[in-house]
């Protein structure tokens, strides 16, 4: 099923520049999110203000979905990504300046958070759609795996590095992020594409909605994107980690930190395995098998009363999730024409972002009514049910044997 790849995508300079730039960008976003949140709470001591920070970052992705995808398909994706990185660096520099002079207020933080969210809304689809332009088709899965591993590393490194630097002062975070984003911008400028995409269609309502129409008409893409939406929506037990740490495992803050890290560590290690040993056979069934492991691991976590068992379960949650992420992302990239990738990736980003946000909300609401353990159990079982239903509704996914076939 797995076979060692003799040709590494990291040997291609353009992809290496892309990969390092993505790691720096994602790490900086995590660092900024930590710093902005802490500074907002330090200024206002209001949980509602923290909620508005998250909302300010999330809303642009929803509002701009159709626009950002269209922009990514009509203009040079390298230039779009570069402009986003530059604007993000300017936002970090403004946060530094406002903090330095003591003029930073609640409204300004929300404005900067919204600007950061808007940049990420444009940057995500453009950078995702750029990937197949800089690597050969046979290396797409490996490139997706390495990109995923970089994203997981950023999720582990970013919050912790942001927290450490913030303990020295918020401007240590903002200055570091500014410099790192400038470096990411320079690396992005050295990316060279294998092929250039030109879209000559006039902008219209039809062209804006073509991404949604394309996803709806292509069952493999519709199935993979919606599978992520419902599986993550039901399996969002990680939102309940503080409850499990305090009331069930009795570990305190240190145990909560370990539990938050366990899924990311599992995902990072599995993505590295995928990078060196790309999946060659039974792609469709492996996707559904990974979702089954995700659901079972979530259920194991729900019933565990020992920290070690819980950490193992969360490790499996992260590892199995990244298997499905790599397969789904590869399928979406390979099944989508070059001139449509921006709009389709914008729809995909919306589904992923929505599933993460709503999944945490759903888990919290269910846990509030019936308790954390039953909520996590139901979520894990729901993931198994969704996997079974999608195997029936989308047999074309189940029958995919290899990504080259896709």
Coordinates of C-alpha atoms in Angstrom, one line a residue:
X1 CA 0.0 0.0 0.0
X2 CA 2.8 2.4 0.9
X3 CA 6.0 2.6 -1.2
X4 CA 9.1 4.7 -0.6
X5 CA 9.3 7.6 -3.0
X6 CA 12.7 7.8 -4.7
X7 CA 12.2 11.4 -5.8
X8 CA 11.7 14.0 -3.1
X9 CA 9.6 17.1 -3.7
X10 CA 12.0 18.9 -1.3
X11 CA 14.7 18.6 -4.0
X12 CA 12.8 21.2 -6.0
X13 CA 13.9 24.7 -5.0
X14 CA 10.6 26.3 -5.8
X15 CA 8.7 23.9 -3.6
X16 CA 11.3 24.3 -0.8
X17 CA 10.8 28.1 -0.9
X18 CA 7.0 27.6 -0.9
X19 CA 7.2 25.1 2.0
X20 CA 9.3 27.3 4.2
X21 CA 7.2 30.3 3.4
X22 CA 4.1 28.4 4.4
X23 CA 5.6 27.3 7.7
X24 CA 6.6 30.9 8.5
X25 CA 3.2 32.3 7.5
X26 CA 1.2 29.7 9.5
X27 CA 3.5 30.0 12.6
X28 CA 3.2 33.8 12.5
X29 CA -0.6 33.6 12.3
X30 CA -0.6 31.3 15.4
X31 CA 1.7 33.7 17.2
X32 CA -0.4 36.7 16.3
X33 CA -3.6 35.0 17.4
X34 CA -2.1 34.3 20.8
X35 CA -0.7 37.8 21.3
X36 CA -3.9 39.6 20.1
X37 CA -6.0 37.4 22.3
X38 CA -3.9 38.0 25.4
X39 CA -3.6 41.7 24.8
X40 CA -7.3 42.1 24.2
X41 CA -8.1 40.3 27.5
X42 CA -5.4 42.4 29.3
X43 CA -7.1 45.5 28.1
X44 CA -10.7 44.6 28.6
X45 CA -10.9 41.6 31.0
X46 CA -13.9 40.5 28.9
X47 CA -14.7 37.1 27.5
X48 CA -17.0 38.7 25.0
X49 CA -14.2 40.7 23.6
X50 CA -12.2 37.5 23.1
X51 CA -15.1 36.1 21.3
X52 CA -15.3 39.1 19.0
X53 CA -11.6 38.7 18.2
X54 CA -12.3 35.1 16.9
X55 CA -15.3 36.4 15.0
X56 CA -13.4 39.2 13.4
X57 CA -10.8 36.7 12.1
X58 CA -13.5 34.1 10.9
X59 CA -16.1 36.4 9.3
X60 CA -13.9 37.6 6.3
X61 CA -13.4 34.0 5.3
X62 CA -17.1 33.4 5.0
X63 CA -18.0 36.8 3.5
X64 CA -15.2 36.8 0.9
X65 CA -15.3 33.1 -0.1
X66 CA -16.6 33.7 -3.7
X67 CA -14.4 36.7 -4.2
X68 CA -11.1 35.2 -3.0
X69 CA -11.5 32.1 -5.2
X70 CA -12.2 34.2 -8.2
X71 CA -9.2 36.4 -7.6
X72 CA -7.0 33.3 -7.2
X73 CA -8.1 32.1 -10.6
X74 CA -7.8 35.4 -12.5
X75 CA -4.4 36.7 -11.2
X76 CA -0.9 35.4 -10.5
X77 CA -1.3 33.3 -7.3
X78 CA 2.3 34.0 -6.3
X79 CA 1.6 37.8 -6.4
X80 CA -1.6 37.3 -4.3
X81 CA 0.2 35.3 -1.7
X82 CA 3.1 37.8 -1.7
X83 CA 0.8 40.8 -1.2
X84 CA -1.0 39.0 1.7
X85 CA 2.3 38.3 3.4
X86 CA 3.3 42.0 3.0
X87 CA 0.1 43.3 4.4
X88 CA 0.3 40.8 7.4
X89 CA 3.8 42.1 8.1
X90 CA 2.4 45.6 8.0
X91 CA -0.4 44.7 10.5
X92 CA 2.2 43.2 12.9
X93 CA 4.3 46.3 12.5
X94 CA 1.3 48.5 13.3
X95 CA 0.5 46.4 16.3
X96 CA 4.1 46.9 17.4
X97 CA 3.9 50.7 16.9
X98 CA 0.6 51.1 18.6
X99 CA 1.7 49.0 21.6
X100 CA 5.0 50.8 21.9
X101 CA 3.3 54.2 22.2
X102 CA 0.5 52.8 24.4
X103 CA -2.3 53.7 22.0
X104 CA -3.7 50.3 21.3
X105 CA -7.4 50.0 22.1
X106 CA -10.1 47.4 21.8
X107 CA -11.5 48.7 18.5
X108 CA -8.0 48.8 16.9
X109 CA -7.3 45.2 17.9
X110 CA -10.6 44.1 16.3
X111 CA -9.7 46.1 13.2
X112 CA -6.3 44.4 13.0
X113 CA -7.8 41.0 13.6
X114 CA -10.3 41.5 10.8
X115 CA -7.5 42.7 8.5
X116 CA -5.5 39.6 9.4
X117 CA -8.6 37.4 8.7
X118 CA -9.1 39.0 5.3
X119 CA -5.5 38.4 4.4
X120 CA -5.7 34.8 5.4
X121 CA -9.0 34.5 3.4
X122 CA -7.1 35.6 0.2
X123 CA -3.9 33.8 1.0
X124 CA -5.4 30.3 1.7
X125 CA -7.0 29.5 -1.7
X126 CA -4.2 31.2 -3.6
X127 CA -1.4 29.3 -1.9
X128 CA -3.3 26.0 -2.1
X129 CA -4.1 26.5 -5.8
X130 CA -0.4 27.4 -6.4
X131 CA 0.9 24.1 -5.2
X132 CA 0.1 22.0 -8.3
X133 CA 1.7 24.7 -10.5
X134 CA 5.1 24.2 -8.9
X135 CA 5.4 20.4 -8.6
X136 CA 4.9 17.6 -11.0
X137 CA 1.5 15.8 -10.9
X138 CA 3.1 12.5 -9.6
X139 CA 4.5 14.5 -6.6
X140 CA 1.3 16.2 -5.6
X141 CA 0.5 13.8 -2.8
X142 CA 4.0 14.1 -1.4
X143 CA 3.9 17.8 -1.6
X144 CA 0.5 17.9 0.2
X145 CA 1.9 15.7 2.9
X146 CA 5.0 17.9 3.4
X147 CA 2.8 21.0 3.4
X148 CA 0.5 19.4 6.0
X149 CA 3.5 18.5 8.2
X150 CA 4.6 22.1 8.0
X151 CA 1.1 23.2 9.0
X152 CA 1.1 20.8 12.0
X153 CA 4.5 22.0 13.1
X154 CA 3.3 25.6 12.9
X155 CA 0.3 24.7 15.1
X156 CA 2.6 23.2 17.7
X157 CA 5.4 25.8 17.5
X158 CA 3.3 28.9 16.9
X159 CA 1.2 29.1 20.1
X160 CA 4.0 28.0 22.4
X161 CA 6.5 30.5 20.8
X162 CA 3.9 33.2 20.9
X163 CA 3.2 32.6 24.6
X164 CA 6.9 32.5 25.5
X165 CA 7.6 35.8 23.7
X166 CA 4.5 37.4 25.0
X167 CA 5.7 36.7 28.6
X168 CA 8.6 39.0 27.8
X169 CA 6.3 41.6 26.3
X170 CA 3.8 41.8 23.4
X171 CA 6.2 43.7 21.2
X172 CA 8.6 40.8 21.2
X173 CA 5.9 38.8 19.4
X174 CA 5.0 41.6 16.9
X175 CA 8.7 42.3 16.0
X176 CA 9.5 38.7 15.5
X177 CA 6.4 38.1 13.4
X178 CA 7.2 41.2 11.3
X179 CA 10.7 40.0 10.5
X180 CA 9.5 36.4 9.8
X181 CA 6.8 37.5 7.4
X182 CA 9.3 39.7 5.5
X183 CA 11.5 36.6 5.1
X184 CA 8.4 34.6 4.0
X185 CA 7.7 37.3 1.4
X186 CA 11.3 37.1 0.0
X187 CA 11.1 33.3 -0.2
X188 CA 7.7 33.5 -1.9
X189 CA 9.3 35.9 -4.5
X190 CA 11.7 33.1 -5.5
X191 CA 9.0 30.6 -6.4
X192 CA 8.9 29.6 -10.0
X193 CA 5.9 27.9 -11.6
X194 CA 5.9 25.0 -14.0
X195 CA 2.9 26.4 -15.9
X196 CA 1.0 29.7 -15.9
X197 CA -2.7 29.8 -15.7
X198 CA -4.7 32.4 -17.7
X199 CA -8.4 32.9 -17.3
X200 CA -9.9 35.2 -19.9
X201 CA -13.6 35.0 -18.9
X202 CA -15.4 38.2 -18.0
X203 CA -16.2 38.6 -14.4
X204 CA -19.9 37.8 -13.8
X205 CA -22.2 36.3 -11.2
X206 CA -21.9 33.0 -13.1
X207 CA -18.1 33.0 -12.9
X208 CA -18.3 33.9 -9.2
X209 CA -20.5 30.8 -8.5
X210 CA -18.6 28.4 -10.8
X211 CA -16.6 27.0 -7.9
X212 CA -19.7 26.0 -6.0
X213 CA -21.3 24.6 -9.2
X214 CA -18.2 22.6 -10.0
X215 CA -18.0 21.1 -6.6
X216 CA -21.7 20.1 -6.7
X217 CA -21.4 18.5 -10.1
X218 CA -18.2 16.5 -9.4
X219 CA -19.2 13.8 -7.0
X220 CA -15.7 12.9 -5.8
X221 CA -14.9 16.5 -4.8
X222 CA -18.4 17.0 -3.3
X223 CA -18.0 13.8 -1.4
X224 CA -14.6 14.5 0.0
X225 CA -15.3 18.1 1.0
X226 CA -18.6 17.3 2.6
X227 CA -17.1 14.3 4.3
X228 CA -14.7 16.5 6.1
X229 CA -17.5 18.9 7.1
X230 CA -19.7 16.3 8.8
X231 CA -16.9 14.1 10.2
X232 CA -15.1 17.0 11.9
X233 CA -18.5 18.6 12.9
X234 CA -19.4 15.4 14.8
X235 CA -15.9 14.5 16.0
X236 CA -14.9 17.8 17.6
X237 CA -14.1 16.3 21.0
X238 CA -10.9 18.4 21.4
X239 CA -13.1 21.4 22.3
X240 CA -14.0 19.5 25.5
X241 CA -10.4 19.0 26.6
X242 CA -10.5 21.4 29.5
X243 CA -13.5 19.5 31.0
X244 CA -11.7 16.2 30.7
X245 CA -8.5 17.5 32.1
X246 CA -10.1 19.1 35.2
X247 CA -13.1 16.9 36.0
X248 CA -12.3 13.4 34.6
X249 CA -8.5 13.0 34.5
X250 CA -7.8 15.5 37.3
X251 CA -4.5 16.6 35.7
X252 CA -4.6 20.3 35.8
X253 CA -3.2 22.7 33.3
X254 CA -0.1 20.6 32.5
X255 CA -2.2 17.7 31.5
X256 CA -4.4 20.0 29.3
X257 CA -1.2 21.1 27.5
X258 CA -0.2 17.6 26.8
X259 CA -3.6 16.7 25.5
X260 CA -3.7 19.7 23.2
X261 CA -0.3 18.7 21.8
X262 CA -1.1 15.0 21.3
X263 CA -3.3 15.3 18.2
X264 CA -0.8 17.7 16.5
X265 CA 2.1 15.4 17.3
X266 CA 0.2 12.4 15.8
X267 CA -0.7 14.5 12.7
X268 CA 2.9 15.7 12.3
X269 CA 4.4 12.2 12.5
X270 CA 1.9 10.7 10.1
X271 CA 2.3 13.5 7.6
X272 CA 6.0 12.9 7.6
X273 CA 5.4 9.2 7.0
X274 CA 3.1 10.1 4.0
X275 CA 5.8 12.4 2.7
X276 CA 8.4 9.6 2.5
X277 CA 6.0 6.8 1.8
X278 CA 3.1 8.0 -0.5
X279 CA 0.0 6.0 -0.6
X280 CA -0.1 3.9 -3.8
X281 CA -3.1 1.6 -3.5
X282 CA -6.7 1.4 -2.1
X283 CA -6.9 5.2 -1.7
X284 CA -10.6 5.3 -1.3
X285 CA -10.9 2.6 1.3
X286 CA -7.9 4.0 3.2
X287 CA -9.8 7.3 3.4
X288 CA -12.8 5.6 5.0
X289 CA -10.6 3.4 7.2
X290 CA -8.9 6.5 8.5
X291 CA -12.3 8.0 9.4
X292 CA -13.2 4.8 11.2
X293 CA -10.0 5.0 13.3
X294 CA -10.8 8.7 14.0
X295 CA -14.2 7.8 15.3
X296 CA -13.0 4.8 17.4
X297 CA -10.1 6.8 18.8
X298 CA -12.6 9.6 19.8
X299 CA -14.8 7.1 21.5
X300 CA -11.7 5.6 23.3
X301 CA -10.8 9.1 24.5
X302 CA -14.4 9.6 25.8
X303 CA -14.3 6.5 28.1
X304 CA -10.7 6.8 29.2
X305 CA -10.0 7.7 32.8
X306 CA -6.2 7.5 32.6
X307 CA -4.0 10.2 31.1
X308 CA -1.8 7.9 29.1
X309 CA -4.7 6.2 27.4
X310 CA -6.2 9.5 26.7
X311 CA -3.0 10.8 25.1
X312 CA -2.7 7.6 23.0
X313 CA -6.3 8.1 21.8
X314 CA -5.7 11.8 20.9
X315 CA -2.5 10.8 19.1
X316 CA -4.5 8.4 17.0
X317 CA -7.2 11.1 16.4
X318 CA -4.5 13.4 15.0
X319 CA -2.7 10.7 13.0
X320 CA -5.9 9.3 11.4
X321 CA -7.2 12.8 10.7
X322 CA -4.1 13.7 8.7
X323 CA -4.4 10.6 6.6
X324 CA -7.9 11.7 5.5
X325 CA -6.6 15.3 5.1
X326 CA -3.8 14.3 2.7
X327 CA -6.0 12.0 0.7
X328 CA -8.9 14.6 0.5
X329 CA -6.6 17.5 -0.4
X330 CA -4.8 15.4 -3.0
X331 CA -8.1 14.4 -4.6
X332 CA -9.4 17.9 -4.7
X333 CA -6.2 19.2 -6.3
X334 CA -6.0 16.4 -8.9
X335 CA -9.7 16.4 -9.8
X336 CA -9.8 20.2 -10.3
X337 CA -8.7 21.9 -13.6
X338 CA -5.9 24.5 -13.1
X339 CA -8.2 27.4 -14.0
X340 CA -10.8 26.4 -11.3
X341 CA -8.5 25.6 -8.4
X342 CA -8.7 29.0 -6.7
X343 CA -12.5 28.9 -6.5
X344 CA -12.7 25.2 -5.5
X345 CA -10.0 25.7 -2.9
X346 CA -12.0 28.7 -1.5
X347 CA -15.0 26.5 -1.2
X348 CA -12.9 23.8 0.5
X349 CA -11.4 26.3 2.9
X350 CA -14.9 27.5 3.8
X351 CA -16.0 24.0 4.5
X352 CA -12.9 23.2 6.6
X353 CA -13.1 26.4 8.6
X354 CA -16.8 26.1 9.2
X355 CA -16.5 22.4 10.3
X356 CA -13.8 23.3 12.9
X357 CA -15.8 26.3 14.3
X358 CA -19.2 24.6 14.3
X359 CA -17.7 21.3 15.5
X360 CA -16.4 23.0 18.7
X361 CA -19.8 24.7 19.1
X362 CA -21.7 21.5 18.6
X363 CA -19.5 19.6 21.1
X364 CA -19.9 22.3 23.7
X365 CA -23.7 22.5 23.3
X366 CA -24.2 18.7 23.5
X367 CA -21.8 18.5 26.5
X368 CA -23.8 21.2 28.2
X369 CA -26.9 19.2 27.9
X370 CA -25.8 15.6 28.5
X371 CA -22.2 15.8 29.7
X372 CA -18.7 15.7 28.2
X373 CA -18.3 11.9 28.1
X374 CA -21.7 11.1 26.3
X375 CA -21.0 14.0 24.0
X376 CA -17.6 12.7 22.9
X377 CA -19.0 9.2 22.6
X378 CA -21.8 10.4 20.4
X379 CA -19.4 12.4 18.3
X380 CA -17.1 9.4 17.7
X381 CA -20.0 7.2 16.9
X382 CA -21.5 9.8 14.6
X383 CA -18.2 9.9 12.6
X384 CA -18.5 6.1 12.1
X385 CA -22.0 6.6 10.9
X386 CA -21.0 9.4 8.5
X387 CA -18.2 7.2 7.0
X388 CA -20.7 4.4 6.4
X389 CA -23.3 6.7 4.8
X390 CA -20.7 8.4 2.6
X391 CA -19.4 5.0 1.4
X392 CA -22.9 4.3 0.2
X393 CA -23.7 7.7 -1.2
X394 CA -20.4 8.2 -3.0
X395 CA -19.2 4.8 -4.3
X396 CA -16.9 6.6 -6.8
X397 CA -14.7 7.6 -3.8
X398 CA -14.7 4.1 -2.4
X399 CA -13.6 2.7 -5.7
X400 CA -10.5 4.9 -6.2
X401 CA -7.5 2.7 -6.1
X402 CA -4.7 5.3 -6.7
X403 CA -4.3 9.0 -7.0
X404 CA -2.9 8.6 -10.5
X405 CA -6.2 7.0 -11.4
X406 CA -8.0 10.0 -9.9

